XYZ file of C-alpha atoms in Angstrom:
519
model
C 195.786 -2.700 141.469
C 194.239 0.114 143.063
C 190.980 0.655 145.368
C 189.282 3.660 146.664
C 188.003 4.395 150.438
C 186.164 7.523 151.515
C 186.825 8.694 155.583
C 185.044 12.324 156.444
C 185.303 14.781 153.584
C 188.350 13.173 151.668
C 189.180 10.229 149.136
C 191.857 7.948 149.719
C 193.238 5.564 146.630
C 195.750 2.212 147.301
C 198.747 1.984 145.299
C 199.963 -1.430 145.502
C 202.920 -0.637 143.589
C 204.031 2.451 146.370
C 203.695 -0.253 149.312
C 205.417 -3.001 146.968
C 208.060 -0.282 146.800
C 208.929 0.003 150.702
C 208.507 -3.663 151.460
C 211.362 -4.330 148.453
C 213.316 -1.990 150.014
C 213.346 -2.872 153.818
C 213.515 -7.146 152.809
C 216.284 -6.474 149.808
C 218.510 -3.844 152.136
C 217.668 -4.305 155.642
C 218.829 -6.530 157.947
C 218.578 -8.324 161.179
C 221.352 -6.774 163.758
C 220.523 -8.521 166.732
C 219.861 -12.460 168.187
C 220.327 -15.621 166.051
C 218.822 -13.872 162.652
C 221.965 -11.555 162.697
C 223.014 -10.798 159.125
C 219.899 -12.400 157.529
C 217.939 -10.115 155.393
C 214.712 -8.431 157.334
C 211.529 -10.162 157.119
C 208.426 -8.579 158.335
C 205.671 -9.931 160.550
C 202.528 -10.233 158.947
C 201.932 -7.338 161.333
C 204.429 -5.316 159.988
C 203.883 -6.157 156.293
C 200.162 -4.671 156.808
C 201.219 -1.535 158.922
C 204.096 -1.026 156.096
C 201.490 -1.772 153.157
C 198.412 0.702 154.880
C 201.322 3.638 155.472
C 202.743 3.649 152.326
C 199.981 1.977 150.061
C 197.161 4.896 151.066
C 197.529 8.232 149.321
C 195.186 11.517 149.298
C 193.836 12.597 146.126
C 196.886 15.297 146.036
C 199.380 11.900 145.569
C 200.576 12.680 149.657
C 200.638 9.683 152.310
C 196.932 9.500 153.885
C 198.670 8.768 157.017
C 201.014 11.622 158.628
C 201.006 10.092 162.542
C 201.787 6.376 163.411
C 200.417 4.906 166.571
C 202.598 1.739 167.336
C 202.407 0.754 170.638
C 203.350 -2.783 171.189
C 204.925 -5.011 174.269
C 208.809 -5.154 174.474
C 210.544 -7.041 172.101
C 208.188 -7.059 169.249
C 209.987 -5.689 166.726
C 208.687 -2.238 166.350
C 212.341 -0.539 167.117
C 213.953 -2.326 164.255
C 211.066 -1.965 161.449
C 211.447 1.929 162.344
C 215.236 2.166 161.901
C 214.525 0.471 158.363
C 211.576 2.800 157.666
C 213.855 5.553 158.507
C 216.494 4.649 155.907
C 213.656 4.477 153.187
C 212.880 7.878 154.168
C 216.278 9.228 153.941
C 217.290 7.060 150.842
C 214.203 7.113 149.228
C 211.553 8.906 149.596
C 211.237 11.944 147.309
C 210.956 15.150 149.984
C 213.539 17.259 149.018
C 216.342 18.272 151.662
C 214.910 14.817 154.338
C 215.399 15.802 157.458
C 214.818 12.795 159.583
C 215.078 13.050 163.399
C 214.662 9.164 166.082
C 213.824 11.577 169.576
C 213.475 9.939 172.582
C 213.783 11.015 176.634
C 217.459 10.567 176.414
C 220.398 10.107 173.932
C 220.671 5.978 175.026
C 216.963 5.288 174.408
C 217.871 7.176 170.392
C 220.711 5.608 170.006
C 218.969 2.034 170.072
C 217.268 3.015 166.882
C 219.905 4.886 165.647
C 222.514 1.913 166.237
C 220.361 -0.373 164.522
C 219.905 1.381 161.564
C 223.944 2.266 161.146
C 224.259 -1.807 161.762
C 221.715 -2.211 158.616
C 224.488 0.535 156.856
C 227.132 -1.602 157.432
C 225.394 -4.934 156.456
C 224.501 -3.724 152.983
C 227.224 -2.552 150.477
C 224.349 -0.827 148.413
C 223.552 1.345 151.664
C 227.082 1.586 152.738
C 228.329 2.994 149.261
C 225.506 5.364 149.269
C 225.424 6.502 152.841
C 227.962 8.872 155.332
C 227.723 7.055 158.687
C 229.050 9.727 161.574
C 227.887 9.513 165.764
C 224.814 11.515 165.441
C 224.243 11.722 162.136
C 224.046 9.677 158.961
C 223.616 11.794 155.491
C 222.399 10.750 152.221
C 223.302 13.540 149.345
C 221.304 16.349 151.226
C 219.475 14.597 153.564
C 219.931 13.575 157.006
C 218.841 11.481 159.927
C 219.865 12.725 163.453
C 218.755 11.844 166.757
C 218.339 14.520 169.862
C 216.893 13.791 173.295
C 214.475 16.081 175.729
C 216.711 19.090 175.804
C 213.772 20.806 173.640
C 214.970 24.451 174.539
C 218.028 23.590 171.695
C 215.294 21.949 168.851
C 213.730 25.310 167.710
C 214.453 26.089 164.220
C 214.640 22.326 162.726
C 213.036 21.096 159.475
C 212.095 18.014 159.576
C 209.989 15.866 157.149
C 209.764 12.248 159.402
C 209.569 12.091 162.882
C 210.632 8.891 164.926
C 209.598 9.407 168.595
C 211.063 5.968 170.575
C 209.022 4.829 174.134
C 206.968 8.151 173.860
C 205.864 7.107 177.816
C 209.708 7.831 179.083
C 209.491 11.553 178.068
C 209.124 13.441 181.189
C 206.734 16.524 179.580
C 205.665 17.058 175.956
C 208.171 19.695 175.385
C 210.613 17.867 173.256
C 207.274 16.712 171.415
C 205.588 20.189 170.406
C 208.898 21.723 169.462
C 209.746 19.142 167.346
C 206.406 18.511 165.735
C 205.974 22.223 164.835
C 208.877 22.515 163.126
C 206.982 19.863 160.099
C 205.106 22.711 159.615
C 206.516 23.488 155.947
C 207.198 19.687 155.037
C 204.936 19.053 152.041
C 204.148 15.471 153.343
C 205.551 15.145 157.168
C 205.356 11.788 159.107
C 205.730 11.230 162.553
C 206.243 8.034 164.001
C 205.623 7.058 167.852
C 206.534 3.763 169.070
C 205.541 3.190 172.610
C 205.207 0.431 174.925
C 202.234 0.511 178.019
C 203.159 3.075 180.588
C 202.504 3.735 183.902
C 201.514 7.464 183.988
C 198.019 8.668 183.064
C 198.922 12.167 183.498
C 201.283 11.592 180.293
C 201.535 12.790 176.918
C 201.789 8.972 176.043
C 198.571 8.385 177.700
C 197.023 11.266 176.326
C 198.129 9.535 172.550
C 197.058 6.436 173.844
C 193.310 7.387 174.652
C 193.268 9.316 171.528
C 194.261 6.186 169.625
C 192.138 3.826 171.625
C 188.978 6.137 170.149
C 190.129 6.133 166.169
C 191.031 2.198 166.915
C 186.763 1.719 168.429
C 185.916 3.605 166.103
C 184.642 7.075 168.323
C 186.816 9.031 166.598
C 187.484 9.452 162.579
C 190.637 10.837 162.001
C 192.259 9.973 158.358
C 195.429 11.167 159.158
C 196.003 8.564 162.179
C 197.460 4.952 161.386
C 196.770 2.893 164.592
C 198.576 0.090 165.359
C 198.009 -1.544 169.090
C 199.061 -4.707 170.811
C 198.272 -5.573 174.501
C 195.809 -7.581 176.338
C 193.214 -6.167 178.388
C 193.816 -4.849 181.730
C 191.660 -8.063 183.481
C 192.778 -10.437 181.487
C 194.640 -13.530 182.710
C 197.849 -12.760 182.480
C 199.425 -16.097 183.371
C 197.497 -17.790 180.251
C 199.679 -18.200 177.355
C 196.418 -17.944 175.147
C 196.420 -14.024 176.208
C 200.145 -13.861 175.855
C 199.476 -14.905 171.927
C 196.479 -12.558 171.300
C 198.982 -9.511 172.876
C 202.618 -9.526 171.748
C 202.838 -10.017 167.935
C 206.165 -11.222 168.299
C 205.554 -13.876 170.260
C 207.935 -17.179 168.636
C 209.764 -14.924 166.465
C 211.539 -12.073 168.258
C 210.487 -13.235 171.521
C 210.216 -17.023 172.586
C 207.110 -18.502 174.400
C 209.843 -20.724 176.751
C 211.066 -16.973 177.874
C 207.588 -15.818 178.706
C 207.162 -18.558 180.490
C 210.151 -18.344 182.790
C 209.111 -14.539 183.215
C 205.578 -15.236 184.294
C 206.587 -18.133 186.683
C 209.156 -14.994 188.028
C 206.477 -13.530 188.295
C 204.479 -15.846 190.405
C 207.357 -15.977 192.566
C 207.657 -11.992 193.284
C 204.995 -10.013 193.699
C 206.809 -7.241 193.009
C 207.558 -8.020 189.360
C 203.604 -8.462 188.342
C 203.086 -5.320 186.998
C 206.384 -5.123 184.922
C 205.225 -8.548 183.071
C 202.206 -7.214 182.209
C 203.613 -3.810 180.990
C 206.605 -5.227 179.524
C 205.250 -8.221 177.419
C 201.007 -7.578 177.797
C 201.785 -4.290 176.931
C 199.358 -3.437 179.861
C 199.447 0.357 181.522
C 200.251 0.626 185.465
C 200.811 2.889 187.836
C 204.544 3.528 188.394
C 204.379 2.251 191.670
C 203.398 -0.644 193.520
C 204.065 -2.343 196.989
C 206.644 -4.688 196.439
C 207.098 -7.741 198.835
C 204.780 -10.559 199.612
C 204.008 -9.503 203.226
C 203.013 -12.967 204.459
C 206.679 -14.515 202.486
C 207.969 -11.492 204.846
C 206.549 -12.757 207.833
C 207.244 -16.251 207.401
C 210.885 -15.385 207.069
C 211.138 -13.822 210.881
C 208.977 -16.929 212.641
C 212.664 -17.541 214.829
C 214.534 -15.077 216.472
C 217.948 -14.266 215.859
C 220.627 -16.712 217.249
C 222.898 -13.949 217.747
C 225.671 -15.208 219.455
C 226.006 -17.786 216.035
C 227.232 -14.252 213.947
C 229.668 -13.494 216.342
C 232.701 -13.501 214.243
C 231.047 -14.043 211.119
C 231.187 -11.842 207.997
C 229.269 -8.966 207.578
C 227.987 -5.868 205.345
C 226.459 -2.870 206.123
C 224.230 -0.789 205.038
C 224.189 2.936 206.411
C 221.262 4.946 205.386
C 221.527 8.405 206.794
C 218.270 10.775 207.284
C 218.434 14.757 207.173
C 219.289 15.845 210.891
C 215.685 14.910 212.391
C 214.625 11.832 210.880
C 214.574 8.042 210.880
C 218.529 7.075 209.950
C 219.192 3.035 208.961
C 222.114 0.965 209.569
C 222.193 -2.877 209.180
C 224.116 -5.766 208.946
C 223.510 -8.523 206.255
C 225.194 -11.671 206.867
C 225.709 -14.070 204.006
C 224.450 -17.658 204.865
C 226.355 -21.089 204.314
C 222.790 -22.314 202.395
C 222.906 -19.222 199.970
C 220.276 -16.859 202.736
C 221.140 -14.430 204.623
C 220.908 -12.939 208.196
C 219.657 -9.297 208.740
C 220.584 -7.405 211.989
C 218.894 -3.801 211.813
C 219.411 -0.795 214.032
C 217.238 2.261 213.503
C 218.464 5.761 214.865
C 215.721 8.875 215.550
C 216.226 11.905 217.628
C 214.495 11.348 221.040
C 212.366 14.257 221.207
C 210.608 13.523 217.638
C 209.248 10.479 218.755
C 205.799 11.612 219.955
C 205.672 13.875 216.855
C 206.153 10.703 214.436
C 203.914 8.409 216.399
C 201.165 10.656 215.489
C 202.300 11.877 212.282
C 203.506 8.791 210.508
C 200.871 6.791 212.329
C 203.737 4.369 213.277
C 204.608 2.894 217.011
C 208.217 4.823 217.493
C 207.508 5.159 221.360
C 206.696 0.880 221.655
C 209.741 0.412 219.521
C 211.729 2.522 221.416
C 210.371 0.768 224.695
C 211.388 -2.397 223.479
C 214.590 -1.523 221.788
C 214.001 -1.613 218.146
C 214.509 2.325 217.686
C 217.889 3.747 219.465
C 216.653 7.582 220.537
C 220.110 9.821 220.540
C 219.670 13.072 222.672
C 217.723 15.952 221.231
C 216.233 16.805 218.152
C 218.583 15.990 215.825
C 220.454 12.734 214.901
C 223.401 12.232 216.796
C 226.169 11.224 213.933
C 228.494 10.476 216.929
C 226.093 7.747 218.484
C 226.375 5.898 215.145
C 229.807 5.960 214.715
C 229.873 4.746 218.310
C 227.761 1.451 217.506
C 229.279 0.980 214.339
C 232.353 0.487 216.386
C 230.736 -1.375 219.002
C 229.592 -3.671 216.297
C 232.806 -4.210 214.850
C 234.038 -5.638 218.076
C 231.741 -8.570 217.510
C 231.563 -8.915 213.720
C 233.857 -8.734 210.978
C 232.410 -6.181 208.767
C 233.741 -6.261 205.203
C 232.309 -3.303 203.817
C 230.017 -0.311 204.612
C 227.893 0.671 202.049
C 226.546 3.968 201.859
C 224.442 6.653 200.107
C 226.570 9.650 199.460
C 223.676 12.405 200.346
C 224.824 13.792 203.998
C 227.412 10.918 204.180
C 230.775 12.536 203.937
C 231.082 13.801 207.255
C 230.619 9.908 209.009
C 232.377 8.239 206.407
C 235.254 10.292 206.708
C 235.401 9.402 210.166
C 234.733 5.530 209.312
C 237.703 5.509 207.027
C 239.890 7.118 209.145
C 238.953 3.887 211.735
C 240.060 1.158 208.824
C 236.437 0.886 207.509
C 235.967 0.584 203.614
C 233.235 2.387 202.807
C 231.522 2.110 199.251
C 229.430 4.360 197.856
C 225.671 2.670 196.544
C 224.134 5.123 194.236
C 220.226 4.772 194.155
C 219.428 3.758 191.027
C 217.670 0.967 188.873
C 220.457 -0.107 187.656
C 222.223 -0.148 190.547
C 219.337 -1.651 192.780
C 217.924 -3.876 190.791
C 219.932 -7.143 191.601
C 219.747 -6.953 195.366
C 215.838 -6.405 194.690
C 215.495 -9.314 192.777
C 217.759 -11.134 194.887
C 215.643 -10.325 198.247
C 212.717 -11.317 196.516
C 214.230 -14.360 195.726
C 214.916 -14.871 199.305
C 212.033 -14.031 200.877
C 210.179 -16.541 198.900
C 212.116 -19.280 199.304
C 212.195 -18.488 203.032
C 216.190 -18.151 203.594
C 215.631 -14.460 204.443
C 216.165 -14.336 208.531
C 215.495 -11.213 210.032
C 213.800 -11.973 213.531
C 210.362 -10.439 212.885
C 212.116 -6.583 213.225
C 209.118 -4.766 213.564
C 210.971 -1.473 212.555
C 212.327 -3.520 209.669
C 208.476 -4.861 208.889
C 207.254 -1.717 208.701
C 209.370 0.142 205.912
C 209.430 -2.987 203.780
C 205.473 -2.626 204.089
C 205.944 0.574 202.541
C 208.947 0.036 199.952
C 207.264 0.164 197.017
C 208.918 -0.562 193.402
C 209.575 2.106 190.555
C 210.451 0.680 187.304
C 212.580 1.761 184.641
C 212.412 1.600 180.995
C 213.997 -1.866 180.130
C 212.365 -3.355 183.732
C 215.232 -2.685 186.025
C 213.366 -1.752 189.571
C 214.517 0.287 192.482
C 212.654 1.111 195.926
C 210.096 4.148 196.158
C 207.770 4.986 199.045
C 204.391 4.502 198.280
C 203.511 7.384 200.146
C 205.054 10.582 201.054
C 204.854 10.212 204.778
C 206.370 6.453 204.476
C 209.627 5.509 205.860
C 211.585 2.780 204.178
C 215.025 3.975 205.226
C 216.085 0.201 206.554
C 215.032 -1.453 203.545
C 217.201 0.969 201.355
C 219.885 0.266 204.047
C 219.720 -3.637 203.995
C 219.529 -3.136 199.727
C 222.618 -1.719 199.990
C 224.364 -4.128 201.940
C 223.253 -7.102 199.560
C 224.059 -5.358 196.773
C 227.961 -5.085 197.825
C 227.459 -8.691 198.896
C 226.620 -10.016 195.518
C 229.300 -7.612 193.472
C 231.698 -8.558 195.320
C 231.000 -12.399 194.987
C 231.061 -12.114 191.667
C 233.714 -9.589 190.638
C 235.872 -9.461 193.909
C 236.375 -6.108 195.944
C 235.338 -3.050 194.120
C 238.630 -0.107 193.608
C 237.474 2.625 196.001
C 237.270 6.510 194.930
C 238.620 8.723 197.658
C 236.337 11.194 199.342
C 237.361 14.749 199.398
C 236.977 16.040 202.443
């Protein structure tokens, strides 16, 4: 069965045989690698039977695809990585361009090798594919063709060939660098194909965003462009986003690759931290965002420092710190986290700034250093830069009184202190600054600030930078904290981050081997 369609100038035909072809192929040899489906053969999604059937089904009068680019942009977990990892073994195993050269890019080797990885698993699974097919790291080769995966180091991707083109989370790549190298060297492919699988981003200054808009148009209609397969999933920016109804209409994998009873634990998460809003909607609305956004609840904030600090109750007790140390003249954070017997915890904060900047940042960063300093919230240390000694001092001081277990610390302009501190019996620990990294204490203070077992006293100091910590998110939805503007401080936040963040490793895997420091 065949049928005709005319778009601008050229004539399209449907070969119902061709998309027969690449269904057989991805159901008979493909299978599913991850979740409770692993090792059952791959079957497509309505959603993906139609995108497969349109790709493959339309040709030009010439017998080429119609389609060359691929728009599939989609909320996480919908399937999109896996149908392109079996699409990419079609291309290397069977369709006809001579010499295949087929290349998964993405902003970094880890984010390839989830495609790549898949479609090795599929090798393995299959002893049709695995008799037929050289599996190495990078690389798996059919006869004379190839699949390969490379990441954003474009400078090295001059000179390739290649004929399909699988570009995974196109928002993650920093610049389109990687992108225009790569996609003019299709130039001499007699029928190229470039796939980009995407979900919602967060920058509109992006080449994703620019792909987006461009799809958007062909998708309404505004634009006609033949070449262009469009394939979007998301709700709309004011939609309700708690409303399961909306959560059907965006991800086309909801109650197959994703379950409804998750969604619903993620939105109630959701409901519960503020700060995790926007990566719901990004994550499974497939709804763009900016990159950043002011984290805490400030009234949950509040609420938490209604009493004042029993201080002499801590005396004794465990402790961890957090040391946050500023270039020479600026704000520098330490505090103490105390774990509570009812799973809370206590914060004591101490904020450090060079006495004769204080005017200077009252005015500049529109903040109330000289009241704070007044009333003993900010410790001014003699002159214009931060006096290293004067910490070391009250971290000793404070030691007399508490039993600190750890100090954790950010490395930047740390070895100098810390030195010192280990020399006086202190373990010191390292935090590095990163999603990965602080994305449990994050979740965990959110977690604590809504159920009210966060006591911190009302620290004004401490109010103030966790008014300005704002959230950056990475690709799989781990967060970390970000200023939301460039004059905001949020130096005790990081601080107190750290601190929990040693508290709940080392509950749960005991104390942590310590690196030396080279002096």
């Amino acid at each position: 069965m065949a049928a005709a369609e005319q778009s601008s100038n050229e004539t399209f035909s449907y070969s119902e045989t061709l998309a027969r072809q690449v269904l057989f192929f991805v159901e008979e040899y493909c299978s599913h690698v991850k979740g409770p489906l692993t090792g059952h053969p791959l079957r497509l999604a309505p959603w993906q039977r139609k995108l497969v059937c349109n790709l493959f089904g339309w040709q030009r009068t010439d017998a080429r695809r119609r389609y060359r680019y691929v728009w599939l942009e989609a909320p996480r977990k919908s399937g999109k990585t896996t149908l392109a990892a079996a699409l990419g073994l079609y291309m290397l195993v069977v369709d006809p361009e001579p010499g295949a050269e087929i290349v998964i890019a993405a902003a970094d080797i880890k984010q390839a090798m989830i495609c790549f990885s898949i479609a090795t698993e599929m090798i393995a699974r299959d002893p049709d594919l695995s008799s037929l097919c050289r599996v190495h790291k990078h690389v798996i080769s059919y006869k004379d063709a190839h699949l390969r995966i490379v990441s954003s180091r474009a400078e090295q991707k001059h000179g390739e060939n290649i004929s399909c083109l699988i570009f995974d989370e196109l928002h993650l790549q920093p610049s389109r660098v990687l992108h225009d190298a790569l996609i003019t060297s299709m130039a001499a492919r007699n029928d190229p194909l470039v796939l980009y699988l995407t979900t919602a981003g967060w920058d509109p200054t992006s080449l994703a965003w620019e792909f987006h808009s461009y799809a958007r148009k062909i998708q309404d209609g505004l634009i006609d462009d033949p070449s262009w397969l469009v394939a979007m999933f998301g709700a709309e920016p004011d939609a309700d986003w708690t409303d399961p109804r909306v959560w059907a209409d965006a991800h086309p994998g909801l109650g197959v690759s994703v379950a409804e009873d998750f969604l619903r634990q993620e939105c109630a998460r959701a409901l519960q931290t503020p700060g995790f809003i926007r990566s719901f909607r990004r994550l499974y609305l497939n709804i763009w965002s900016e990159k950043s956004s002011i984290w805490l609840d400030v009234r949950q904030w509040d609420a938490c420092g209604d009493a004042p600090l029993a201080l002499e109750a801590l005396a004794g007790r465990e402790c961890y710190a957090g040391l946050d140390l500023s270039s020479t003249a600026d704000l520098t954070a330490l505090v103490l986290m105390f774990p509570d017997p009812d799973g809370g915890c206590t914060v004591l904060p101490f904020a450090f700034c060079p006495e004769t900047t204080l005017v200077e940042r009252t005015r500049k960063e529109n903040a109330a250093y000289l009241e704070w300093h007044e009333k003993g919230y900010v410790i001014a240390t003699p002159g214009n830069v931060v006096d290293y000694n004067a910490i070391l001092a009250k971290i000793r001081e404070l030691a007399e009184t508490y039993h600190l277990v750890e100090i954790a610390y950010d490395r930047w302009n740390a070895s100098m202190l810390v030195n010192e501190l280990t020399a006086d019996g202190f373990t010191c620990v390292p935090v590095p600054q990163t999603p990965t990294v602080m994305n449990a204490p994050m979740r965990e203070l959110e977690r604590l600030a809504a159920e009210g077992t966060l006591r911190h006293g009302g620290h004004p100091v401490l109010r103030w930078c966790a008014g300005n910590t704002a959230v950056e998110m990475s690709a799989n939805g781990d967060i970390k904290p970000a200023r939301g503007k460039s004059v905001d401080k949020i130096d005790l936040m990081v601080a107190l981050l750290m601190a929990l963040s040693r508290h709940l490793l080392r509950t749960t895997w005991g104390p942590t081997p310590l690196v030396p420091l080279s002096r």
